[in-house]
Every structure is written in C-alpha cells, then in structure tokens.
Amino acid sequence: MTVEEALRYYGQEHVLKRCENLTAAEREELYARLSVLDWEMLTAWKRPENLKRGRISPISGLTKEDIAARREEYFRIGAEAIRAGKVAAVLLAGGQGTRLGSPAPKGMFNIGLTRPLYIFEQLISNLMDVVKAAGAYVPLYIMTSEKNDAETRAFFEEHNNFGYPQSEIKFFVQDMAPSVDFEGKLLFEERGKLALSPNGNGGWYSSMQRAGLDADMARRGVEWINVFAVDNVLQRIADPVFVGATIKSGLMSGAKVVRKCEPRERVGVLCLEDGLPSVVEYYELTEEMANERLEDGTLAYSFGVILNYLFHAKRLGEIAAEKIPVHVVKKKVPYLNEAGELISPQTENGYKFETLILDMVRLMGSCLPFEVEREREFAPVKNRTGTDSVDTARALLQKNGVQL
Ligand code: UTP
C-alpha cells in the first residue's frame, strides 16, 4: 500500500487535506514518517479483546531462602558467564517521566543532597560493583527516545560516562508511536508533524534490531540480556547470582521480584496465564485473587515485578516477529486544531499506544521468578514526593550506605 492508499484505507483523509498546505520539504518529512507507521496499531483502540486474559494461576519461583542456600554456586556460574562476555545489559531510558515532572531525561535527575549524584551515575556505580566482583565489563546498551536522545548522550559525554569505558556503551533510539483523537484520527503537533511519543518499553528489542544492535550482541557472543528501568536507583544490574540462577534453571527468562507488602499493592505480579508465565497488573486481580493464600500462608500472587528481567538472546530473536499486545492509554495530547492553533487540553482528548516489556515474559515461554529484598534492591523514583518518590528513594539509598 502506498502512503496515500493507507491514509484512505485507515480513514485518515484529513491528513491528505493537510498535505495540500505543506511545503514540499514538510510533505516529504511527513511522508517519511507515515511510511514507517504501524497502521494496525492505530486501530488497537477498537479491539479491547487484544488484551483479554487467559486463566490465571500462581507461579512458583526462587525465594530469598532458596537463593541464599545456593548463592555461591549461582554467583560462580553468573560471574563465569559475565567473564565469557555472554551477558549484556539494556537500560530503558526512553520514558518521559511525566510524574516526576522534570523536563530533563529522568536519569539526569540529581538525587544527591550535599553533592551532585545523578540517577545515571548511581546506576553506573551499581554496575561497577558487578564489574569488580566478576572481573569483567558488561556491555551496556542505553535506549533513549527521539525526545531525549541528544540530551542523554551529551550528558554521558560531559561526565565521561561516569567512568564506564566508551567501548562498552552504545545508545539506540526507540521508535515513536502516533496519537489519535477519540475518533481514531491522527493528531498533529506542528503543521507537518504528527503528535508522537515513545512507543512504550515493550519496543526495546525491535528498536535494538532496527539499530543493528542485535547483530552487535551476537557478534560479541551475548547469550543473556538484562533489561532494567532507569528509575530504580538500587537496581542491581547483571547481578551474577540472578544470572547464574537463571542459567541453571534452564528457563528462557528470569524476573526479579519483591514480595508484595500488602494484597492490594499497586504492582504487577508474576503468575501463570494458561500455563505460561505472565505479568498481571494489580487492577486485573480480583479481590479474591489478591487475598488468596497458599498452604504455607503466603499470598498466592505476591511476586511483584520491579522491571529487571533477564532474557535469553536466541529466544528473543525467535519471538521478535510475534505480535506483542498494544495497550491503549487515554492521555491529554497537545494538538493543532483546524485553525492551526496549538491546543493544550485540560482533559484527556486522545489515545496513545504502547507496548510493555512485561508482555514479553509470556512470549518467552518460560520464566524464573527470583525474589530479592525490597529494601536492598527496589527504590523507584516515579514521583516527586510521597510513594515511590525522590524522598523514599533517597532514604533507601542512605539505608544502603550511599552518601548523598
Ligand atoms: P514508566 O512506565 O514509569 O514511564 O517507565 P515513564 O515514562 O518513565 O514515567 P511516567 O509514567 O511518564 O511518569 C518504566 C521504565 O520504562 C522506560 C522508562 O524510561 C523507565 O525506565 N520507558 C517507558 C521507555 O524506555 N520507553 C517508553 O516509551 C516508556
């Protein structure tokens, strides 16, 4: 289908009309965008069955006690894999951090009190702990978005990668997804520019492929990829014990989890869905399921995910072509009205489309839940104050001996 045909087929004739008033250069740029658009994604809001759930049941995993009993063995296996160059890390830093409300990329946020300590800096410092313990560097791939790529790269350069060798760091830019109004019409943020935003953290692998970095990993002999979020300042990256346990399990992926602190805690939980590992969101659990207990008295759905996954590289390549569910989110999207004025709506006016990394767990086919201690490994910076905020993360860092 040509761009024009696609626009007509998907009911986007208003775009053709808009093109009439664009300069040749503007039109060319817009067409370049449209030619790589995932048109099917645009219609996801019409298909709620896209996200229908199968039968949910509890999953068993390694508890903290299980891990403690075999820590040395797991560490040895994991550290060996790191030394052999089989482990890489992917930092997801393409989000917009709207809740934190800082215009800069989230990793540039200064979490220090008496000295500057940027989130990126803290993450590199956490990774260096592993480099020292295992005796080898872990290649680090950093995903940015079109909105924050230049700023992020410049920040790393300015700070000399916080001591991490240049040869071990590569950046790539995640794909963008368009926004539509409640009738499904593409919104514009400038005359010839679609309203675009990062397409969710589930797009990391396809974006890596587009950048040719899956081949780069294969060349380096990478077999395991540890993917993690930018905003957990206690994140343990390429943790050899986690790597070792996942390799030993023979499963295709692993997920770090923390025990939920109460049945209705707002965190996604790892479970089985029609027999396959899966993550369900807190709001998808019925009251009964949220409170269900196992024979030993623990909550049946208590493995909260913290966005730290280990994926088998070969399996990722195999599932790359499979469809990952598209989540449709209602948002306030600034847009140009027909008169060409930029409107910043006060209420939600459109849909954004996202894919989520947690949906990849199911596609991987098998997953090892790996329980870690919340107070030592989970300090997310989502909000400025209150729960999961700069304040709570600072307190947890201090508790773990980090000088702020
Ligand atoms: P969140 O879901 O917390 O989103 O991201 P966010 O954009 O950082 O923050 P809010 O919701 O706007 O306040 C979890 C992780 O996924 C990354 C984020 O950078 C973070 O590491 N992410 C999210 C991406 O890399 N790309 C995206 O499109 C979305």
JSON list of N, CA and C in Angstrom, two decimals, residues 24-91:
[
{"chain": "A", "resi": 24, "resn": "ALA", "atom": "N", "xyz": [6.99, 21.40, 0.04]},
{"chain": "A", "resi": 24, "resn": "ALA", "atom": "CA", "xyz": [7.46, 20.10, -0.45]},
{"chain": "A", "resi": 24, "resn": "ALA", "atom": "C", "xyz": [8.32, 19.41, 0.61]},
{"chain": "A", "resi": 25, "resn": "ALA", "atom": "N", "xyz": [9.15, 20.19, 1.29]},
{"chain": "A", "resi": 25, "resn": "ALA", "atom": "CA", "xyz": [10.05, 19.60, 2.30]},
{"chain": "A", "resi": 25, "resn": "ALA", "atom": "C", "xyz": [9.24, 19.05, 3.48]},
{"chain": "A", "resi": 26, "resn": "GLU", "atom": "N", "xyz": [8.23, 19.84, 3.90]},
{"chain": "A", "resi": 26, "resn": "GLU", "atom": "CA", "xyz": [7.40, 19.38, 5.03]},
{"chain": "A", "resi": 26, "resn": "GLU", "atom": "C", "xyz": [6.66, 18.09, 4.67]},
{"chain": "A", "resi": 27, "resn": "ARG", "atom": "N", "xyz": [6.18, 18.08, 3.41]},
{"chain": "A", "resi": 27, "resn": "ARG", "atom": "CA", "xyz": [5.41, 16.90, 2.97]},
{"chain": "A", "resi": 27, "resn": "ARG", "atom": "C", "xyz": [6.32, 15.67, 2.93]},
{"chain": "A", "resi": 28, "resn": "GLU", "atom": "N", "xyz": [7.51, 15.89, 2.44]},
{"chain": "A", "resi": 28, "resn": "GLU", "atom": "CA", "xyz": [8.46, 14.77, 2.34]},
{"chain": "A", "resi": 28, "resn": "GLU", "atom": "C", "xyz": [8.74, 14.19, 3.73]},
{"chain": "A", "resi": 29, "resn": "GLU", "atom": "N", "xyz": [8.94, 15.08, 4.69]},
{"chain": "A", "resi": 29, "resn": "GLU", "atom": "CA", "xyz": [9.24, 14.63, 6.05]},
{"chain": "A", "resi": 29, "resn": "GLU", "atom": "C", "xyz": [8.05, 13.85, 6.63]},
{"chain": "A", "resi": 30, "resn": "LEU", "atom": "N", "xyz": [6.86, 14.40, 6.39]},
{"chain": "A", "resi": 30, "resn": "LEU", "atom": "CA", "xyz": [5.66, 13.74, 6.91]},
{"chain": "A", "resi": 30, "resn": "LEU", "atom": "C", "xyz": [5.48, 12.36, 6.26]},
{"chain": "A", "resi": 31, "resn": "TYR", "atom": "N", "xyz": [5.70, 12.30, 4.97]},
{"chain": "A", "resi": 31, "resn": "TYR", "atom": "CA", "xyz": [5.55, 11.02, 4.27]},
{"chain": "A", "resi": 31, "resn": "TYR", "atom": "C", "xyz": [6.56, 9.99, 4.78]},
{"chain": "A", "resi": 32, "resn": "ALA", "atom": "N", "xyz": [7.75, 10.46, 5.07]},
{"chain": "A", "resi": 32, "resn": "ALA", "atom": "CA", "xyz": [8.78, 9.54, 5.58]},
{"chain": "A", "resi": 32, "resn": "ALA", "atom": "C", "xyz": [8.28, 8.91, 6.88]},
{"chain": "A", "resi": 33, "resn": "ARG", "atom": "N", "xyz": [7.67, 9.70, 7.73]},
{"chain": "A", "resi": 33, "resn": "ARG", "atom": "CA", "xyz": [7.09, 9.23, 8.99]},
{"chain": "A", "resi": 33, "resn": "ARG", "atom": "C", "xyz": [5.97, 8.23, 8.74]},
{"chain": "A", "resi": 34, "resn": "LEU", "atom": "N", "xyz": [5.08, 8.66, 7.84]},
{"chain": "A", "resi": 34, "resn": "LEU", "atom": "CA", "xyz": [3.89, 7.84, 7.58]},
{"chain": "A", "resi": 34, "resn": "LEU", "atom": "C", "xyz": [4.26, 6.50, 6.96]},
{"chain": "A", "resi": 35, "resn": "SER", "atom": "N", "xyz": [5.34, 6.49, 6.20]},
{"chain": "A", "resi": 35, "resn": "SER", "atom": "CA", "xyz": [5.70, 5.25, 5.51]},
{"chain": "A", "resi": 35, "resn": "SER", "atom": "C", "xyz": [6.19, 4.18, 6.48]},
{"chain": "A", "resi": 36, "resn": "VAL", "atom": "N", "xyz": [6.58, 4.56, 7.69]},
{"chain": "A", "resi": 36, "resn": "VAL", "atom": "CA", "xyz": [7.02, 3.54, 8.66]},
{"chain": "A", "resi": 36, "resn": "VAL", "atom": "C", "xyz": [6.01, 3.36, 9.80]},
{"chain": "A", "resi": 37, "resn": "LEU", "atom": "N", "xyz": [4.84, 3.91, 9.62]},
{"chain": "A", "resi": 37, "resn": "LEU", "atom": "CA", "xyz": [3.83, 3.84, 10.68]},
{"chain": "A", "resi": 37, "resn": "LEU", "atom": "C", "xyz": [3.23, 2.44, 10.80]},
{"chain": "A", "resi": 38, "resn": "ASP", "atom": "N", "xyz": [2.99, 2.00, 12.02]},
{"chain": "A", "resi": 38, "resn": "ASP", "atom": "CA", "xyz": [2.32, 0.72, 12.23]},
{"chain": "A", "resi": 38, "resn": "ASP", "atom": "C", "xyz": [0.81, 1.01, 12.22]},
{"chain": "A", "resi": 39, "resn": "TRP", "atom": "N", "xyz": [0.20, 0.88, 11.04]},
{"chain": "A", "resi": 39, "resn": "TRP", "atom": "CA", "xyz": [-1.20, 1.27, 10.87]},
{"chain": "A", "resi": 39, "resn": "TRP", "atom": "C", "xyz": [-2.13, 0.42, 11.71]},
{"chain": "A", "resi": 40, "resn": "GLU", "atom": "N", "xyz": [-1.79, -0.85, 11.87]},
{"chain": "A", "resi": 40, "resn": "GLU", "atom": "CA", "xyz": [-2.65, -1.74, 12.66]},
{"chain": "A", "resi": 40, "resn": "GLU", "atom": "C", "xyz": [-2.72, -1.26, 14.11]},
{"chain": "A", "resi": 41, "resn": "MET", "atom": "N", "xyz": [-1.57, -0.75, 14.60]},
{"chain": "A", "resi": 41, "resn": "MET", "atom": "CA", "xyz": [-1.51, -0.27, 15.98]},
{"chain": "A", "resi": 41, "resn": "MET", "atom": "C", "xyz": [-2.55, 0.85, 16.20]},
{"chain": "A", "resi": 42, "resn": "LEU", "atom": "N", "xyz": [-2.69, 1.68, 15.16]},
{"chain": "A", "resi": 42, "resn": "LEU", "atom": "CA", "xyz": [-3.61, 2.82, 15.24]},
{"chain": "A", "resi": 42, "resn": "LEU", "atom": "C", "xyz": [-5.05, 2.42, 15.53]},
{"chain": "A", "resi": 43, "resn": "THR", "atom": "N", "xyz": [-5.38, 1.18, 15.16]},
{"chain": "A", "resi": 43, "resn": "THR", "atom": "CA", "xyz": [-6.77, 0.76, 15.32]},
{"chain": "A", "resi": 43, "resn": "THR", "atom": "C", "xyz": [-6.97, -0.06, 16.58]},
{"chain": "A", "resi": 44, "resn": "ALA", "atom": "N", "xyz": [-5.91, -0.15, 17.40]},
{"chain": "A", "resi": 44, "resn": "ALA", "atom": "CA", "xyz": [-5.97, -1.00, 18.60]},
{"chain": "A", "resi": 44, "resn": "ALA", "atom": "C", "xyz": [-7.08, -0.58, 19.55]},
{"chain": "A", "resi": 45, "resn": "TRP", "atom": "N", "xyz": [-7.41, 0.71, 19.57]},
{"chain": "A", "resi": 45, "resn": "TRP", "atom": "CA", "xyz": [-8.46, 1.19, 20.49]},
{"chain": "A", "resi": 45, "resn": "TRP", "atom": "C", "xyz": [-9.81, 0.58, 20.17]},
{"chain": "A", "resi": 46, "resn": "LYS", "atom": "N", "xyz": [-9.96, 0.05, 18.95]},
{"chain": "A", "resi": 46, "resn": "LYS", "atom": "CA", "xyz": [-11.23, -0.57, 18.58]},
{"chain": "A", "resi": 46, "resn": "LYS", "atom": "C", "xyz": [-11.28, -2.04, 18.99]},
{"chain": "A", "resi": 47, "resn": "ARG", "atom": "N", "xyz": [-10.14, -2.56, 19.47]},
{"chain": "A", "resi": 47, "resn": "ARG", "atom": "CA", "xyz": [-10.05, -4.01, 19.72]},
{"chain": "A", "resi": 47, "resn": "ARG", "atom": "C", "xyz": [-9.68, -4.32, 21.16]},
{"chain": "A", "resi": 48, "resn": "PRO", "atom": "N", "xyz": [-10.60, -4.12, 22.11]},
{"chain": "A", "resi": 48, "resn": "PRO", "atom": "CA", "xyz": [-10.25, -4.38, 23.51]},
{"chain": "A", "resi": 48, "resn": "PRO", "atom": "C", "xyz": [-9.90, -5.85, 23.76]},
{"chain": "A", "resi": 49, "resn": "GLU", "atom": "N", "xyz": [-10.35, -6.75, 22.86]},
{"chain": "A", "resi": 49, "resn": "GLU", "atom": "CA", "xyz": [-10.07, -8.18, 23.06]},
{"chain": "A", "resi": 49, "resn": "GLU", "atom": "C", "xyz": [-8.56, -8.46, 22.93]},
{"chain": "A", "resi": 50, "resn": "ASN", "atom": "N", "xyz": [-7.86, -7.50, 22.35]},
{"chain": "A", "resi": 50, "resn": "ASN", "atom": "CA", "xyz": [-6.41, -7.53, 22.24]},
{"chain": "A", "resi": 50, "resn": "ASN", "atom": "C", "xyz": [-5.75, -7.91, 23.58]},
{"chain": "A", "resi": 51, "resn": "LEU", "atom": "N", "xyz": [-6.39, -7.44, 24.67]},
{"chain": "A", "resi": 51, "resn": "LEU", "atom": "CA", "xyz": [-5.77, -7.62, 25.98]},
{"chain": "A", "resi": 51, "resn": "LEU", "atom": "C", "xyz": [-6.55, -8.58, 26.88]},
{"chain": "A", "resi": 52, "resn": "LYS", "atom": "N", "xyz": [-7.40, -9.38, 26.31]},
{"chain": "A", "resi": 52, "resn": "LYS", "atom": "CA", "xyz": [-8.17, -10.33, 27.12]},
{"chain": "A", "resi": 52, "resn": "LYS", "atom": "C", "xyz": [-7.24, -11.34, 27.79]},
{"chain": "A", "resi": 53, "resn": "ARG", "atom": "N", "xyz": [-7.54, -11.65, 29.05]},
{"chain": "A", "resi": 53, "resn": "ARG", "atom": "CA", "xyz": [-6.68, -12.55, 29.82]},
{"chain": "A", "resi": 53, "resn": "ARG", "atom": "C", "xyz": [-7.12, -14.00, 29.73]},
{"chain": "A", "resi": 54, "resn": "GLY", "atom": "N", "xyz": [-6.14, -14.91, 29.84]},
{"chain": "A", "resi": 54, "resn": "GLY", "atom": "CA", "xyz": [-6.44, -16.33, 29.94]},
{"chain": "A", "resi": 54, "resn": "GLY", "atom": "C", "xyz": [-6.67, -16.71, 31.40]},
{"chain": "A", "resi": 55, "resn": "ARG", "atom": "N", "xyz": [-6.56, -18.01, 31.70]},
{"chain": "A", "resi": 55, "resn": "ARG", "atom": "CA", "xyz": [-6.79, -18.44, 33.09]},
{"chain": "A", "resi": 55, "resn": "ARG", "atom": "C", "xyz": [-5.52, -18.18, 33.92]},
{"chain": "A", "resi": 56, "resn": "ILE", "atom": "N", "xyz": [-5.72, -17.45, 35.00]},
{"chain": "A", "resi": 56, "resn": "ILE", "atom": "CA", "xyz": [-4.57, -17.05, 35.84]},
{"chain": "A", "resi": 56, "resn": "ILE", "atom": "C", "xyz": [-4.40, -18.03, 37.00]},
{"chain": "A", "resi": 57, "resn": "SER", "atom": "N", "xyz": [-3.16, -18.44, 37.26]},
{"chain": "A", "resi": 57, "resn": "SER", "atom": "CA", "xyz": [-2.86, -19.28, 38.43]},
{"chain": "A", "resi": 57, "resn": "SER", "atom": "C", "xyz": [-1.48, -18.87, 38.99]},
{"chain": "A", "resi": 58, "resn": "PRO", "atom": "N", "xyz": [-1.20, -19.25, 40.24]},
{"chain": "A", "resi": 58, "resn": "PRO", "atom": "CA", "xyz": [0.08, -18.83, 40.83]},
{"chain": "A", "resi": 58, "resn": "PRO", "atom": "C", "xyz": [1.28, -19.51, 40.16]},
{"chain": "A", "resi": 59, "resn": "ILE", "atom": "N", "xyz": [2.43, -18.86, 40.24]},
{"chain": "A", "resi": 59, "resn": "ILE", "atom": "CA", "xyz": [3.68, -19.42, 39.70]},
{"chain": "A", "resi": 59, "resn": "ILE", "atom": "C", "xyz": [4.63, -19.64, 40.87]},
{"chain": "A", "resi": 60, "resn": "SER", "atom": "N", "xyz": [5.46, -20.67, 40.78]},
{"chain": "A", "resi": 60, "resn": "SER", "atom": "CA", "xyz": [6.44, -20.83, 41.87]},
{"chain": "A", "resi": 60, "resn": "SER", "atom": "C", "xyz": [7.79, -20.33, 41.39]},
{"chain": "A", "resi": 61, "resn": "GLY", "atom": "N", "xyz": [8.61, -19.91, 42.34]},
{"chain": "A", "resi": 61, "resn": "GLY", "atom": "CA", "xyz": [9.90, -19.33, 41.96]},
{"chain": "A", "resi": 61, "resn": "GLY", "atom": "C", "xyz": [10.91, -19.52, 43.06]},
{"chain": "A", "resi": 62, "resn": "LEU", "atom": "N", "xyz": [12.07, -18.89, 42.90]},
{"chain": "A", "resi": 62, "resn": "LEU", "atom": "CA", "xyz": [13.10, -18.99, 43.92]},
{"chain": "A", "resi": 62, "resn": "LEU", "atom": "C", "xyz": [12.87, -17.93, 44.98]},
{"chain": "A", "resi": 63, "resn": "THR", "atom": "N", "xyz": [12.72, -18.38, 46.23]},
{"chain": "A", "resi": 63, "resn": "THR", "atom": "CA", "xyz": [12.55, -17.42, 47.31]},
{"chain": "A", "resi": 63, "resn": "THR", "atom": "C", "xyz": [13.93, -16.95, 47.78]},
{"chain": "A", "resi": 64, "resn": "LYS", "atom": "N", "xyz": [13.92, -15.94, 48.64]},
{"chain": "A", "resi": 64, "resn": "LYS", "atom": "CA", "xyz": [15.20, -15.44, 49.16]},
{"chain": "A", "resi": 64, "resn": "LYS", "atom": "C", "xyz": [15.98, -16.56, 49.86]},
{"chain": "A", "resi": 65, "resn": "GLU", "atom": "N", "xyz": [15.22, -17.42, 50.56]},
{"chain": "A", "resi": 65, "resn": "GLU", "atom": "CA", "xyz": [15.86, -18.52, 51.28]},
{"chain": "A", "resi": 65, "resn": "GLU", "atom": "C", "xyz": [16.49, -19.51, 50.32]},
{"chain": "A", "resi": 66, "resn": "ASP", "atom": "N", "xyz": [15.74, -19.86, 49.25]},
{"chain": "A", "resi": 66, "resn": "ASP", "atom": "CA", "xyz": [16.29, -20.77, 48.23]},
{"chain": "A", "resi": 66, "resn": "ASP", "atom": "C", "xyz": [17.61, -20.22, 47.68]},
{"chain": "A", "resi": 67, "resn": "ILE", "atom": "N", "xyz": [17.57, -18.92, 47.40]},
{"chain": "A", "resi": 67, "resn": "ILE", "atom": "CA", "xyz": [18.74, -18.29, 46.77]},
{"chain": "A", "resi": 67, "resn": "ILE", "atom": "C", "xyz": [19.92, -18.28, 47.74]},
{"chain": "A", "resi": 68, "resn": "ALA", "atom": "N", "xyz": [19.64, -17.92, 49.00]},
{"chain": "A", "resi": 68, "resn": "ALA", "atom": "CA", "xyz": [20.72, -17.84, 49.99]},
{"chain": "A", "resi": 68, "resn": "ALA", "atom": "C", "xyz": [21.43, -19.19, 50.11]},
{"chain": "A", "resi": 69, "resn": "ALA", "atom": "N", "xyz": [20.65, -20.27, 50.02]},
{"chain": "A", "resi": 69, "resn": "ALA", "atom": "CA", "xyz": [21.23, -21.61, 50.20]},
{"chain": "A", "resi": 69, "resn": "ALA", "atom": "C", "xyz": [22.20, -21.97, 49.07]},
{"chain": "A", "resi": 70, "resn": "ARG", "atom": "N", "xyz": [22.03, -21.34, 47.89]},
{"chain": "A", "resi": 70, "resn": "ARG", "atom": "CA", "xyz": [22.90, -21.71, 46.75]},
{"chain": "A", "resi": 70, "resn": "ARG", "atom": "C", "xyz": [23.62, -20.51, 46.15]},
{"chain": "A", "resi": 71, "resn": "ARG", "atom": "N", "xyz": [23.70, -19.45, 46.96]},
{"chain": "A", "resi": 71, "resn": "ARG", "atom": "CA", "xyz": [24.25, -18.18, 46.45]},
{"chain": "A", "resi": 71, "resn": "ARG", "atom": "C", "xyz": [25.62, -18.35, 45.78]},
{"chain": "A", "resi": 72, "resn": "GLU", "atom": "N", "xyz": [26.53, -19.10, 46.45]},
{"chain": "A", "resi": 72, "resn": "GLU", "atom": "CA", "xyz": [27.90, -19.20, 45.89]},
{"chain": "A", "resi": 72, "resn": "GLU", "atom": "C", "xyz": [27.92, -19.89, 44.54]},
{"chain": "A", "resi": 73, "resn": "GLU", "atom": "N", "xyz": [27.14, -20.95, 44.45]},
{"chain": "A", "resi": 73, "resn": "GLU", "atom": "CA", "xyz": [27.09, -21.69, 43.18]},
{"chain": "A", "resi": 73, "resn": "GLU", "atom": "C", "xyz": [26.54, -20.79, 42.07]},
{"chain": "A", "resi": 74, "resn": "TYR", "atom": "N", "xyz": [25.44, -20.10, 42.37]},
{"chain": "A", "resi": 74, "resn": "TYR", "atom": "CA", "xyz": [24.84, -19.23, 41.36]},
{"chain": "A", "resi": 74, "resn": "TYR", "atom": "C", "xyz": [25.81, -18.11, 40.97]},
{"chain": "A", "resi": 75, "resn": "PHE", "atom": "N", "xyz": [26.47, -17.55, 41.98]},
{"chain": "A", "resi": 75, "resn": "PHE", "atom": "CA", "xyz": [27.41, -16.46, 41.69]},
{"chain": "A", "resi": 75, "resn": "PHE", "atom": "C", "xyz": [28.51, -16.95, 40.75]},
{"chain": "A", "resi": 76, "resn": "ARG", "atom": "N", "xyz": [29.03, -18.13, 41.04]},
{"chain": "A", "resi": 76, "resn": "ARG", "atom": "CA", "xyz": [30.13, -18.67, 40.23]},
{"chain": "A", "resi": 76, "resn": "ARG", "atom": "C", "xyz": [29.68, -18.82, 38.76]},
{"chain": "A", "resi": 77, "resn": "ILE", "atom": "N", "xyz": [28.50, -19.39, 38.57]},
{"chain": "A", "resi": 77, "resn": "ILE", "atom": "CA", "xyz": [28.00, -19.59, 37.19]},
{"chain": "A", "resi": 77, "resn": "ILE", "atom": "C", "xyz": [27.79, -18.24, 36.49]},
{"chain": "A", "resi": 78, "resn": "GLY", "atom": "N", "xyz": [27.18, -17.31, 37.21]},
{"chain": "A", "resi": 78, "resn": "GLY", "atom": "CA", "xyz": [26.89, -15.99, 36.63]},
{"chain": "A", "resi": 78, "resn": "GLY", "atom": "C", "xyz": [28.17, -15.21, 36.31]},
{"chain": "A", "resi": 79, "resn": "ALA", "atom": "N", "xyz": [29.11, -15.22, 37.25]},
{"chain": "A", "resi": 79, "resn": "ALA", "atom": "CA", "xyz": [30.35, -14.47, 37.05]},
{"chain": "A", "resi": 79, "resn": "ALA", "atom": "C", "xyz": [31.14, -15.06, 35.88]},
{"chain": "A", "resi": 80, "resn": "GLU", "atom": "N", "xyz": [31.11, -16.37, 35.75]},
{"chain": "A", "resi": 80, "resn": "GLU", "atom": "CA", "xyz": [31.79, -17.02, 34.62]},
{"chain": "A", "resi": 80, "resn": "GLU", "atom": "C", "xyz": [31.17, -16.56, 33.29]},
{"chain": "A", "resi": 81, "resn": "ALA", "atom": "N", "xyz": [29.83, -16.50, 33.27]},
{"chain": "A", "resi": 81, "resn": "ALA", "atom": "CA", "xyz": [29.14, -16.07, 32.04]},
{"chain": "A", "resi": 81, "resn": "ALA", "atom": "C", "xyz": [29.51, -14.62, 31.71]},
{"chain": "A", "resi": 82, "resn": "ILE", "atom": "N", "xyz": [29.62, -13.78, 32.73]},
{"chain": "A", "resi": 82, "resn": "ILE", "atom": "CA", "xyz": [30.00, -12.38, 32.51]},
{"chain": "A", "resi": 82, "resn": "ILE", "atom": "C", "xyz": [31.42, -12.30, 31.96]},
{"chain": "A", "resi": 83, "resn": "ARG", "atom": "N", "xyz": [32.31, -13.05, 32.57]},
{"chain": "A", "resi": 83, "resn": "ARG", "atom": "CA", "xyz": [33.71, -13.04, 32.10]},
{"chain": "A", "resi": 83, "resn": "ARG", "atom": "C", "xyz": [33.83, -13.54, 30.67]},
{"chain": "A", "resi": 84, "resn": "ALA", "atom": "N", "xyz": [32.94, -14.48, 30.31]},
{"chain": "A", "resi": 84, "resn": "ALA", "atom": "CA", "xyz": [32.98, -15.03, 28.94]},
{"chain": "A", "resi": 84, "resn": "ALA", "atom": "C", "xyz": [32.27, -14.11, 27.95]},
{"chain": "A", "resi": 85, "resn": "GLY", "atom": "N", "xyz": [31.80, -12.94, 28.42]},
{"chain": "A", "resi": 85, "resn": "GLY", "atom": "CA", "xyz": [31.16, -11.97, 27.52]},
{"chain": "A", "resi": 85, "resn": "GLY", "atom": "C", "xyz": [29.76, -12.37, 27.10]},
{"chain": "A", "resi": 86, "resn": "LYS", "atom": "N", "xyz": [29.13, -13.25, 27.90]},
{"chain": "A", "resi": 86, "resn": "LYS", "atom": "CA", "xyz": [27.82, -13.75, 27.50]},
{"chain": "A", "resi": 86, "resn": "LYS", "atom": "C", "xyz": [26.65, -12.92, 28.03]},
{"chain": "A", "resi": 87, "resn": "VAL", "atom": "N", "xyz": [26.96, -11.89, 28.82]},
{"chain": "A", "resi": 87, "resn": "VAL", "atom": "CA", "xyz": [25.88, -11.11, 29.44]},
{"chain": "A", "resi": 87, "resn": "VAL", "atom": "C", "xyz": [25.97, -9.64, 29.04]},
{"chain": "A", "resi": 88, "resn": "ALA", "atom": "N", "xyz": [24.86, -9.08, 28.59]},
{"chain": "A", "resi": 88, "resn": "ALA", "atom": "CA", "xyz": [24.80, -7.65, 28.28]},
{"chain": "A", "resi": 88, "resn": "ALA", "atom": "C", "xyz": [23.67, -7.02, 29.09]},
{"chain": "A", "resi": 89, "resn": "ALA", "atom": "N", "xyz": [23.70, -5.70, 29.21]},
{"chain": "A", "resi": 89, "resn": "ALA", "atom": "CA", "xyz": [22.65, -5.01, 29.95]},
{"chain": "A", "resi": 89, "resn": "ALA", "atom": "C", "xyz": [22.00, -3.96, 29.06]},
{"chain": "A", "resi": 90, "resn": "VAL", "atom": "N", "xyz": [20.70, -3.79, 29.21]},
{"chain": "A", "resi": 90, "resn": "VAL", "atom": "CA", "xyz": [19.97, -2.77, 28.45]},
{"chain": "A", "resi": 90, "resn": "VAL", "atom": "C", "xyz": [19.24, -1.85, 29.41]},
{"chain": "A", "resi": 91, "resn": "LEU", "atom": "N", "xyz": [19.62, -0.59, 29.38]},
{"chain": "A", "resi": 91, "resn": "LEU", "atom": "CA", "xyz": [18.99, 0.41, 30.24]},
{"chain": "A", "resi": 91, "resn": "LEU", "atom": "C", "xyz": [17.86, 1.08, 29.48]}
]
